[in-house]
Short mmCIF file of C-alpha atoms and ligand atoms in Angstrom, two decimals:
data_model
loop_
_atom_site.label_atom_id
_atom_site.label_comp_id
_atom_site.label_asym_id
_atom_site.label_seq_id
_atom_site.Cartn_x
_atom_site.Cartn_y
_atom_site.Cartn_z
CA UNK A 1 0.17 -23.55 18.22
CA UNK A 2 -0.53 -20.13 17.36
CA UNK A 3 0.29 -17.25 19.64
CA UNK A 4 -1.77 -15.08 21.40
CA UNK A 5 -1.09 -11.25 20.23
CA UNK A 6 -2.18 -8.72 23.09
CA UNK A 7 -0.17 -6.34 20.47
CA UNK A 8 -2.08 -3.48 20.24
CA UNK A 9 -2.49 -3.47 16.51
CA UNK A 10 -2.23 -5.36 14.59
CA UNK A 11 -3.84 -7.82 17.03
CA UNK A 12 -5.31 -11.34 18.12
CA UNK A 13 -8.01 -11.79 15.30
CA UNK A 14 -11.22 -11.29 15.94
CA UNK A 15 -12.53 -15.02 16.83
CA UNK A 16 -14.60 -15.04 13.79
CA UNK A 17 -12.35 -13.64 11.16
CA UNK A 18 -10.40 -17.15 9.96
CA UNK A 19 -14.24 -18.11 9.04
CA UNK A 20 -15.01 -15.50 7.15
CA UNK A 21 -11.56 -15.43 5.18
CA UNK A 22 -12.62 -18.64 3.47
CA UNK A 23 -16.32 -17.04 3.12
CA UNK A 24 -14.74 -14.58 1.09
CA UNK A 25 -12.77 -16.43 -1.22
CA UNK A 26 -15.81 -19.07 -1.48
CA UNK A 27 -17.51 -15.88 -2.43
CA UNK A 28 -15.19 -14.74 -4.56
CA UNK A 29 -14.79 -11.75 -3.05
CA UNK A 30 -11.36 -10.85 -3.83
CA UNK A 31 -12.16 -10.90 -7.57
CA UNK A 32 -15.93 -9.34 -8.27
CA UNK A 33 -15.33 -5.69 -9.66
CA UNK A 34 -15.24 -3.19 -6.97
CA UNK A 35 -18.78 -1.69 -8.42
CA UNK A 36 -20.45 -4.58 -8.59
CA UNK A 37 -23.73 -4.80 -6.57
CA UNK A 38 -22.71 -7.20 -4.45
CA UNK A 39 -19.46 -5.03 -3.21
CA UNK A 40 -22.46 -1.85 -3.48
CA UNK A 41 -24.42 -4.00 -0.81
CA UNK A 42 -21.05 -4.80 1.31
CA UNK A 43 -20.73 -1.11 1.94
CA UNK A 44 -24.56 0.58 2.37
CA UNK A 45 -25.09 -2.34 4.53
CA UNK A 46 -21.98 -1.88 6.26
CA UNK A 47 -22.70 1.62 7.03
CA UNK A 48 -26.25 0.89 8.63
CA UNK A 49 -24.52 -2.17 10.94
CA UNK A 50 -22.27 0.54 12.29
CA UNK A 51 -24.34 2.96 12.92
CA UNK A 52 -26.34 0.79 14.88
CA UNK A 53 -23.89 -0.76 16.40
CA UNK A 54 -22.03 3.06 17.45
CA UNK A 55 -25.65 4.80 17.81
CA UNK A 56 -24.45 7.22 15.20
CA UNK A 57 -27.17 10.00 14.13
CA UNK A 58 -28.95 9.38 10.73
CA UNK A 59 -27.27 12.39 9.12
CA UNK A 60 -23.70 11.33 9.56
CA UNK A 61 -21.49 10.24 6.68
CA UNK A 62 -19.42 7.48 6.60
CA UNK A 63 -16.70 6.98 4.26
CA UNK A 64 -13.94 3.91 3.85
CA UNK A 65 -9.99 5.15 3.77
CA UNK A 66 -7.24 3.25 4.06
CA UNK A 67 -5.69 3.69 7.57
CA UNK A 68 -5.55 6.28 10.22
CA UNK A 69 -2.71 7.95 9.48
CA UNK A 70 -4.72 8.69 6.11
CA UNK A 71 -7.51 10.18 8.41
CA UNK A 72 -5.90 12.66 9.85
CA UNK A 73 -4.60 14.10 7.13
CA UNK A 74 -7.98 14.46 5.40
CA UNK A 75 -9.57 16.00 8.60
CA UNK A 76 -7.50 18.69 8.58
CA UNK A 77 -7.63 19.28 4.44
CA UNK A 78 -11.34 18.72 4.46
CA UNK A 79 -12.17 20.88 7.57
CA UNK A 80 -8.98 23.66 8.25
CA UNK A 81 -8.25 26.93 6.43
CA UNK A 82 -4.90 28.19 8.69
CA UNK A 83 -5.48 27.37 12.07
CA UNK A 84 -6.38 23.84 13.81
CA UNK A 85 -5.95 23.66 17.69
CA UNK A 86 -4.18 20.11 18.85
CA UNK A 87 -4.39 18.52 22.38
CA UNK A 88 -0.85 16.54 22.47
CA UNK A 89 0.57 14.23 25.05
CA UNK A 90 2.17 11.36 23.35
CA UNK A 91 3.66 10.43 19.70
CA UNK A 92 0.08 9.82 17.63
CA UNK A 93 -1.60 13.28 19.30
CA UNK A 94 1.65 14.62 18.28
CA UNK A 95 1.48 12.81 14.40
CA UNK A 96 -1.86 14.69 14.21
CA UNK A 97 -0.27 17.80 14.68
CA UNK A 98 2.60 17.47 12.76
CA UNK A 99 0.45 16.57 9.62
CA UNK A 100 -1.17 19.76 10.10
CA UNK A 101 1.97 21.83 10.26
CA UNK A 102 3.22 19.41 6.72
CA UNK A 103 0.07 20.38 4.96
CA UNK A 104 1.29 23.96 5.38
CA UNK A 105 -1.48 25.00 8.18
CA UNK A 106 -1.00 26.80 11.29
CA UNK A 107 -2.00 24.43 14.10
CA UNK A 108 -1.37 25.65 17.41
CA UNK A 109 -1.46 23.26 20.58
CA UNK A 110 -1.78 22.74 24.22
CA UNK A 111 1.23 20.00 25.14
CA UNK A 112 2.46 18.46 28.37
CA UNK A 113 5.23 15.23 28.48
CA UNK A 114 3.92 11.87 27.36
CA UNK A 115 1.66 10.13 29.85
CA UNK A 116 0.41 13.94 31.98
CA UNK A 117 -3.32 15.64 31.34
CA UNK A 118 -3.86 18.60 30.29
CA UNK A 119 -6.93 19.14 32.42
CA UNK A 120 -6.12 21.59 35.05
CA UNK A 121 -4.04 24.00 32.17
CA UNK A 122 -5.80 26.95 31.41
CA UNK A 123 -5.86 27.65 27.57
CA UNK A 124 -7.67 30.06 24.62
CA UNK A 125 -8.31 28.86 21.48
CA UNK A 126 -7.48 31.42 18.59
CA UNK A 127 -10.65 33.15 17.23
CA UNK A 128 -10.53 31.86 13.58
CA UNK A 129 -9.39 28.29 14.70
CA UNK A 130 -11.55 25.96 12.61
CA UNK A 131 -11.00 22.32 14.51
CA UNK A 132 -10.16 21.38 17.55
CA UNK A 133 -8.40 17.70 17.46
CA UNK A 134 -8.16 15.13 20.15
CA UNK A 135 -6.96 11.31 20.24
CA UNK A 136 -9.00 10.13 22.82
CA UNK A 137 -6.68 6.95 23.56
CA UNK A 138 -2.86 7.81 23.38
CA UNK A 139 -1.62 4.14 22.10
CA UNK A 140 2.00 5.43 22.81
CA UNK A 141 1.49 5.92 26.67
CA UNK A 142 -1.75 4.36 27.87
CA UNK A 143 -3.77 7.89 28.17
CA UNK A 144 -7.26 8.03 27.59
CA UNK A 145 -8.78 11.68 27.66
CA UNK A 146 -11.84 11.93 29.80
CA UNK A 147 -14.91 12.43 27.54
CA UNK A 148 -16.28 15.10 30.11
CA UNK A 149 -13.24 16.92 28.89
CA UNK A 150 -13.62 16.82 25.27
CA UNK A 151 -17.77 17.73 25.65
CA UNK A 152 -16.69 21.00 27.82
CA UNK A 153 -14.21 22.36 24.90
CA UNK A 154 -17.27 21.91 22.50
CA UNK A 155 -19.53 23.66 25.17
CA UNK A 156 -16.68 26.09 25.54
CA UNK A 157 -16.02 26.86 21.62
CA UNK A 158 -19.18 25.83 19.61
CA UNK A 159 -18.73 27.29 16.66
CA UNK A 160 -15.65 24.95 16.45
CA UNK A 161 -15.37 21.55 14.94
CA UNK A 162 -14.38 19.20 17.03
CA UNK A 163 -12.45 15.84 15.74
CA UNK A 164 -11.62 12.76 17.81
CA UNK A 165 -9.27 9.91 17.05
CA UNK A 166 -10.74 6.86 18.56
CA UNK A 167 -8.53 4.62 16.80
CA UNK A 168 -7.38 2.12 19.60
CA UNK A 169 -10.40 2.67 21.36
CA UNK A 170 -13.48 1.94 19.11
CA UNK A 171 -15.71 0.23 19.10
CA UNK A 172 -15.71 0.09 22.98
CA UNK A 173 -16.21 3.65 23.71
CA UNK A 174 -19.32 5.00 24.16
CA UNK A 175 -19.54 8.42 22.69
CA UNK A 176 -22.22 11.21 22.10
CA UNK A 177 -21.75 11.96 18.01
CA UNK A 178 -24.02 14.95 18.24
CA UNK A 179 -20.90 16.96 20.04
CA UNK A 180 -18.71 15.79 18.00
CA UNK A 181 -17.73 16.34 14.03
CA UNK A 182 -15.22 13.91 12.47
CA UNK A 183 -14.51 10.70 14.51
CA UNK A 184 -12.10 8.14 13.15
CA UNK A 185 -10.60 4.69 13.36
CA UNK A 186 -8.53 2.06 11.52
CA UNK A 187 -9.70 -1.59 11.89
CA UNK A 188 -6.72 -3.26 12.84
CA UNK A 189 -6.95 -2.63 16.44
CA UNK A 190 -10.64 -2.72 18.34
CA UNK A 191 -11.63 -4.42 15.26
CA UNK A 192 -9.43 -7.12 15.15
CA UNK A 193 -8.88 -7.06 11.57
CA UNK A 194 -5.99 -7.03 8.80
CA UNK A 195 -4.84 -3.51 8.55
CA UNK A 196 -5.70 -1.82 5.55
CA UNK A 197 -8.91 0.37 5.65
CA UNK A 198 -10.11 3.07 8.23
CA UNK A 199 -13.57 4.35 8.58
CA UNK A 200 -14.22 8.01 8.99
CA UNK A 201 -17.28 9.58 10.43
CA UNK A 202 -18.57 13.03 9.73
CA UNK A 203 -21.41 15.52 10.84
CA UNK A 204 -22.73 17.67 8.56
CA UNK A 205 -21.42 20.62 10.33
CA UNK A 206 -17.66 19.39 8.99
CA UNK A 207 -19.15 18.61 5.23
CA UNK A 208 -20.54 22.04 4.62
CA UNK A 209 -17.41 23.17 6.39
CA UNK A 210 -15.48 20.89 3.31
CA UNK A 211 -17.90 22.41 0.66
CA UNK A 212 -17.38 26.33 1.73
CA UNK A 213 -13.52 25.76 1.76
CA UNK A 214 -13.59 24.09 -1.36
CA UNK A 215 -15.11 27.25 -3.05
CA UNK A 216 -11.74 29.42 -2.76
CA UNK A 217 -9.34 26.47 -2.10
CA UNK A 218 -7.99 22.87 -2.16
CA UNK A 219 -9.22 20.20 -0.17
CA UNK A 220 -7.25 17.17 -1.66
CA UNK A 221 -8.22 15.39 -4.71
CA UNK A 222 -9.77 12.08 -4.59
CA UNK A 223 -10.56 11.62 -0.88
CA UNK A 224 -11.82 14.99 -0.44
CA UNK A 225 -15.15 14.57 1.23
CA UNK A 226 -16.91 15.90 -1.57
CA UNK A 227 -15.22 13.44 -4.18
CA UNK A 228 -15.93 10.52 -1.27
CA UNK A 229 -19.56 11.69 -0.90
CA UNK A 230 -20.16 11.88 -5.27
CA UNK A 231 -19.25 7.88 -5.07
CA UNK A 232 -21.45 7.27 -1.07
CA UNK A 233 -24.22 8.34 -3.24
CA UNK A 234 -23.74 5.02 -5.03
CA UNK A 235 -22.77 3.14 -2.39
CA UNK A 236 -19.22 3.29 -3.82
CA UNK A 237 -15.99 4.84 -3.19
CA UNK A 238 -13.65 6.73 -5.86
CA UNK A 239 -10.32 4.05 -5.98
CA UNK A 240 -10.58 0.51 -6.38
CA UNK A 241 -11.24 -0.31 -2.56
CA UNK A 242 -9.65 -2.71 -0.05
CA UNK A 243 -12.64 -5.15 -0.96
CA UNK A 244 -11.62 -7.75 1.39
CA UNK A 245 -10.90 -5.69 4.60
CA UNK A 246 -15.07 -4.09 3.66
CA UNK A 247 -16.13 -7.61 3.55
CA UNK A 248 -14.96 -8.77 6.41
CA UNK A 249 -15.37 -5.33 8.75
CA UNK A 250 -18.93 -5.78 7.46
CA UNK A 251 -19.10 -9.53 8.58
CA UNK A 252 -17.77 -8.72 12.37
CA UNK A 253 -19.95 -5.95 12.92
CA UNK A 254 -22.68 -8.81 11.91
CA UNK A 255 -20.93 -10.63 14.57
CA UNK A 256 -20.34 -7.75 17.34
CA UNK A 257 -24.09 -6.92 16.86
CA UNK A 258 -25.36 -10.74 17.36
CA UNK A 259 -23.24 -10.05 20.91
CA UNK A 260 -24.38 -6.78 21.62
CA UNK A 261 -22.41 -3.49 22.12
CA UNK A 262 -23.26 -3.34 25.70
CA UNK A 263 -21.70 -7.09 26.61
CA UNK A 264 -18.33 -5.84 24.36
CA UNK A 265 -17.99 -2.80 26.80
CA UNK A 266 -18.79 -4.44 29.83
CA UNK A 267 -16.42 -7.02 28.82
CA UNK A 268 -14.19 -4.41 28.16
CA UNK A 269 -14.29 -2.73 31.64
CA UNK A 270 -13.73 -6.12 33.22
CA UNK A 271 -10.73 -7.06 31.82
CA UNK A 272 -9.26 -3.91 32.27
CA UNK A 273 -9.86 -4.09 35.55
CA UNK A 274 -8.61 -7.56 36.05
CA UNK A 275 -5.17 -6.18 34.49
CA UNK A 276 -4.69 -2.50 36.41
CA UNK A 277 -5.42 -4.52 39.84
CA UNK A 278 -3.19 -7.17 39.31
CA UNK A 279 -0.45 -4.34 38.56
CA UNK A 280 -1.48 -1.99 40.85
CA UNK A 281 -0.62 -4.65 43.93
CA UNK A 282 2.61 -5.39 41.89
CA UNK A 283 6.00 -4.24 43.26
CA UNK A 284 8.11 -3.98 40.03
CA UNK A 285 5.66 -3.72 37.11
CA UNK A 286 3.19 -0.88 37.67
CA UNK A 287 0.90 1.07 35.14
CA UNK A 288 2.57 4.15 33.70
CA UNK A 289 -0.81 6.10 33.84
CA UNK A 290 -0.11 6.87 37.51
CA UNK A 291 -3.87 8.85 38.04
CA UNK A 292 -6.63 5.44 37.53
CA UNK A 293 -9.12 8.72 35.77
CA UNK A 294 -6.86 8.93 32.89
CA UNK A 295 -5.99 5.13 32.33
CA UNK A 296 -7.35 3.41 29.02
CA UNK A 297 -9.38 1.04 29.34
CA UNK A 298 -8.47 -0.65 25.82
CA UNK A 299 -4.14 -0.08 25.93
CA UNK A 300 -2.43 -0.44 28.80
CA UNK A 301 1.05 1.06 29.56
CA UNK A 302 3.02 -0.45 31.82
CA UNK A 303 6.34 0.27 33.09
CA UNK A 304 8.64 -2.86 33.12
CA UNK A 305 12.36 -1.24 33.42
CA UNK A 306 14.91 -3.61 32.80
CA UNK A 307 12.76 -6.66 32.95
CA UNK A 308 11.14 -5.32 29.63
CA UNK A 309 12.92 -7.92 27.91
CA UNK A 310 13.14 -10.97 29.36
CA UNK A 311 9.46 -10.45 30.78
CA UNK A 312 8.54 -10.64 27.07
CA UNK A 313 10.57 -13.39 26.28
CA UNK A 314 9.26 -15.23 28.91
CA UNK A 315 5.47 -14.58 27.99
CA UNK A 316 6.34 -15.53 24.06
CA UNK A 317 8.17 -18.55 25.23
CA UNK A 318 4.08 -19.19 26.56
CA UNK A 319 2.67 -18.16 23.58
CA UNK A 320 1.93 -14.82 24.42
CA UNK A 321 2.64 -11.40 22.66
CA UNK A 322 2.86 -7.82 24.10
CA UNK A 323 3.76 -4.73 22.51
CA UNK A 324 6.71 -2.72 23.61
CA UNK A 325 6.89 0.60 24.59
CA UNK A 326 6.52 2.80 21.66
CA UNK A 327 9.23 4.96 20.48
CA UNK A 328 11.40 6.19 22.91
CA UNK A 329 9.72 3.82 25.85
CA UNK A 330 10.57 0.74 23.87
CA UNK A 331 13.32 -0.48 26.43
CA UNK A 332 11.12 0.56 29.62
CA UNK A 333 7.67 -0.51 29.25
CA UNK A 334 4.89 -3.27 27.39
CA UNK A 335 1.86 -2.51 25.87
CA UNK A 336 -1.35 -4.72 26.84
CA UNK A 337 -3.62 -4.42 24.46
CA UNK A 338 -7.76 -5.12 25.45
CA UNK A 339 -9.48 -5.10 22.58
CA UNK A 340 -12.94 -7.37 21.77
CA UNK A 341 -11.02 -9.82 20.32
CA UNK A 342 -9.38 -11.06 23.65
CA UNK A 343 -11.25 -13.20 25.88
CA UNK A 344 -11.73 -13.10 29.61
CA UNK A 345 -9.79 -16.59 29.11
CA UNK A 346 -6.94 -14.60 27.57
CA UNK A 347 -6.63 -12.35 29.80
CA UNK A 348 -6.62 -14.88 32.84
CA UNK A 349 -4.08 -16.96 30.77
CA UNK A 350 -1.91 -13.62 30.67
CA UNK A 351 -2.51 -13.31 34.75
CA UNK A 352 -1.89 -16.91 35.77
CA UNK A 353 1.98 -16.20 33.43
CA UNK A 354 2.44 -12.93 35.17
CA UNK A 355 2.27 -14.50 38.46
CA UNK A 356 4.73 -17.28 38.03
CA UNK A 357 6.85 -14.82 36.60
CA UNK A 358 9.94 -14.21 38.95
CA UNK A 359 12.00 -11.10 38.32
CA UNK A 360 15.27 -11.87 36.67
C1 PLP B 1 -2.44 3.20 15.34
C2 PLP B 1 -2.93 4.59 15.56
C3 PLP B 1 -2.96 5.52 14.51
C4 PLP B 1 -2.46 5.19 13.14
O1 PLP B 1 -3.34 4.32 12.50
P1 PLP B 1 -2.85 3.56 11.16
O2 PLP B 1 -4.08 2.83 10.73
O3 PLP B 1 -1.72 2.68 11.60
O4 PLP B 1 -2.41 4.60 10.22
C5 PLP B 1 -3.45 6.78 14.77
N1 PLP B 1 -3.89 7.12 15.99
C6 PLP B 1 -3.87 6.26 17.03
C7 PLP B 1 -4.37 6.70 18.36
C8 PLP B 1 -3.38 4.97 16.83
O5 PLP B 1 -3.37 4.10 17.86
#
């Protein structure tokens, strides 16, 4: 029997995926040269299916990288002369900064302990600040920024790029693309697919921003957005490509389409709110986001103590997976992931465990 992985990435499989694994090698997909016309056609089309799917303007760019972590470091080369402005409250906020600081930038940042907003602090943004970067869905702690928020510092600081990590939270939030500049997201988690290759989407605000800066300085070499955009032109990218993971991220947004957007995040808010009620009436295991406007919809934190352990022994002994804490939290809390790739049945198979379970 395979398990059930409410990990949150890598994760459960997308129902579909298995299927379209033996598509591929039918097709022979994992050995057609990468600039083929058949791998061309993988990745135009896959660009329209997504911004359909996300409602992302016409004018947008869309280029294939290989994971998140990649992302962020090509935001801030592609879109940052000295100073980038970082909202941090947990380990991959904090990653984002810390690759700006590595890449010999200035950043500057607002920070308050893992799990805490940052909405009632006052701040000021330094005048020649280029981006502003936010991870909307802290995977470490369970924190989801309030979009209101992120759509006031734009209102607040126009002339400002603004940059959103949406990596655990795609493709169920909903967001407005024209306030925002680069948004990215690796497909091992919302997705539901082998890790590998991360999508980034940009305005043309931040590629003229990438083109100036390239004029009197360097913006990385071969996934610079202007080397990226030379080989979107022809519906290719520079490197050889993760074929397969475009192939099949192509075939599930097919798949999430046929659904519809708008069942996935109703489905979404549903099963999150099966899983924060039955933890909110819970005595032991409650959700770490303490205030229900900053919980995640898509990861959720909860703290376990010292039943962290044989809680998830008992759920694997069921075939179930969760995440542990992350980092420091490993020994105190799980991670539940809700992505579109667990089912309502899933999630009241999870329930029905969590209520025979009896405290060691
Ligand atoms: C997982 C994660 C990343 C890192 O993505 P990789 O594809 O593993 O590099 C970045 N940001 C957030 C919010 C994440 O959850």
């Amino acid at each position: 029997m395979n398990n059930i992985y409410f990990t949150p990435g890598p994760t459960q499989l997308y129902p579909t995926v298995p299927f379209h694994i033996k598509k591929a090698l039918e097709e022979d997909i994992l050995s057609i040269a990468h600039r083929s016309k058949k791998v061309c056609q993988i990745l135009e089309s896959g660009e329209v299916l997504l911004k359909e799917l996300l409602n992302i303007p016409r004018d947008y760019r869309i280029y294939f990288l290989s994971s998140g972590t990649e992302c962020m470091e090509r935001v801030i080369q592609n879109c940052v002369e000295k100073y980038s402005f970082h909202f941090v409250n947990g380990s991959f906020s904090n990653r984002f900064f810390k690759t700006a600081q590595e890449l010999g930038k200035r950043p500057k940042r607002l920070e308050v302990a893992d799990g805490l907003g940052f909405m009632d602090i006052m701040f000021e943004i330094h005048r020649l600040t280029d981006l502003i970067c936010f991870t909307h869905n802290e995977t470490s702690t369970g924190f989801a920024v309030p979009l209101d928020y992120i759509y006031q510092t734009h209102k607040r600081y126009p002339d400002k790029l603004i940059t959103i990590d949406i990596v655990s939270s795609a493709p169920s939030v909903y967001l407005d693309y024209s306030q925002l500049d680069c948004v990215f997201f690796s497909i091992q988690k919302g997705f539901g697919l082998p890790a590998g290759l991360a999508v980034m989407i940009v305005s043309p605000r931040a590629f003229a921003k990438a083109q100036s800066l390239a004029d009197h300085m360097s913006i990385g070499s071969y996934h610079s957005f202007l080397s990226m955009e030379k080989y979107r032109e022809k519906n290719q990218t520079p490197e050889t490509p993760n074929v397969l993971g475009m192939y099949l991220f192509h075939q599930v947004l097919v798949d999430m389409k046929k659904k519809t957007i708008a069942d996935i995040r109703r489905e979404t808010e549903e099963k999150a709110h099966m899983l924060y009620s039955f933890f909110e009436s819970s005595t032991n295991l409650k959700p770490f986001i303490e205030n229900p406007l900053y919980r995640s919809n898509t990861v959720i934190v909860i703290s376990t103590g010292d039943q962290t352990e044989p809680l998830m022994d008992y759920l694997k002994n069921h075939g179930i997976i969760v995440g542990s804490g992350y980092g420091k939290w490993k020994e105190k809390q799980i991670r539940i992931a809700n992505f579109p790739s667990h089912t309502k049945g899933n999630v009241e198979y999870l329930l029905q465990l969590l209520h025979s379970y009896l405290p060691r």
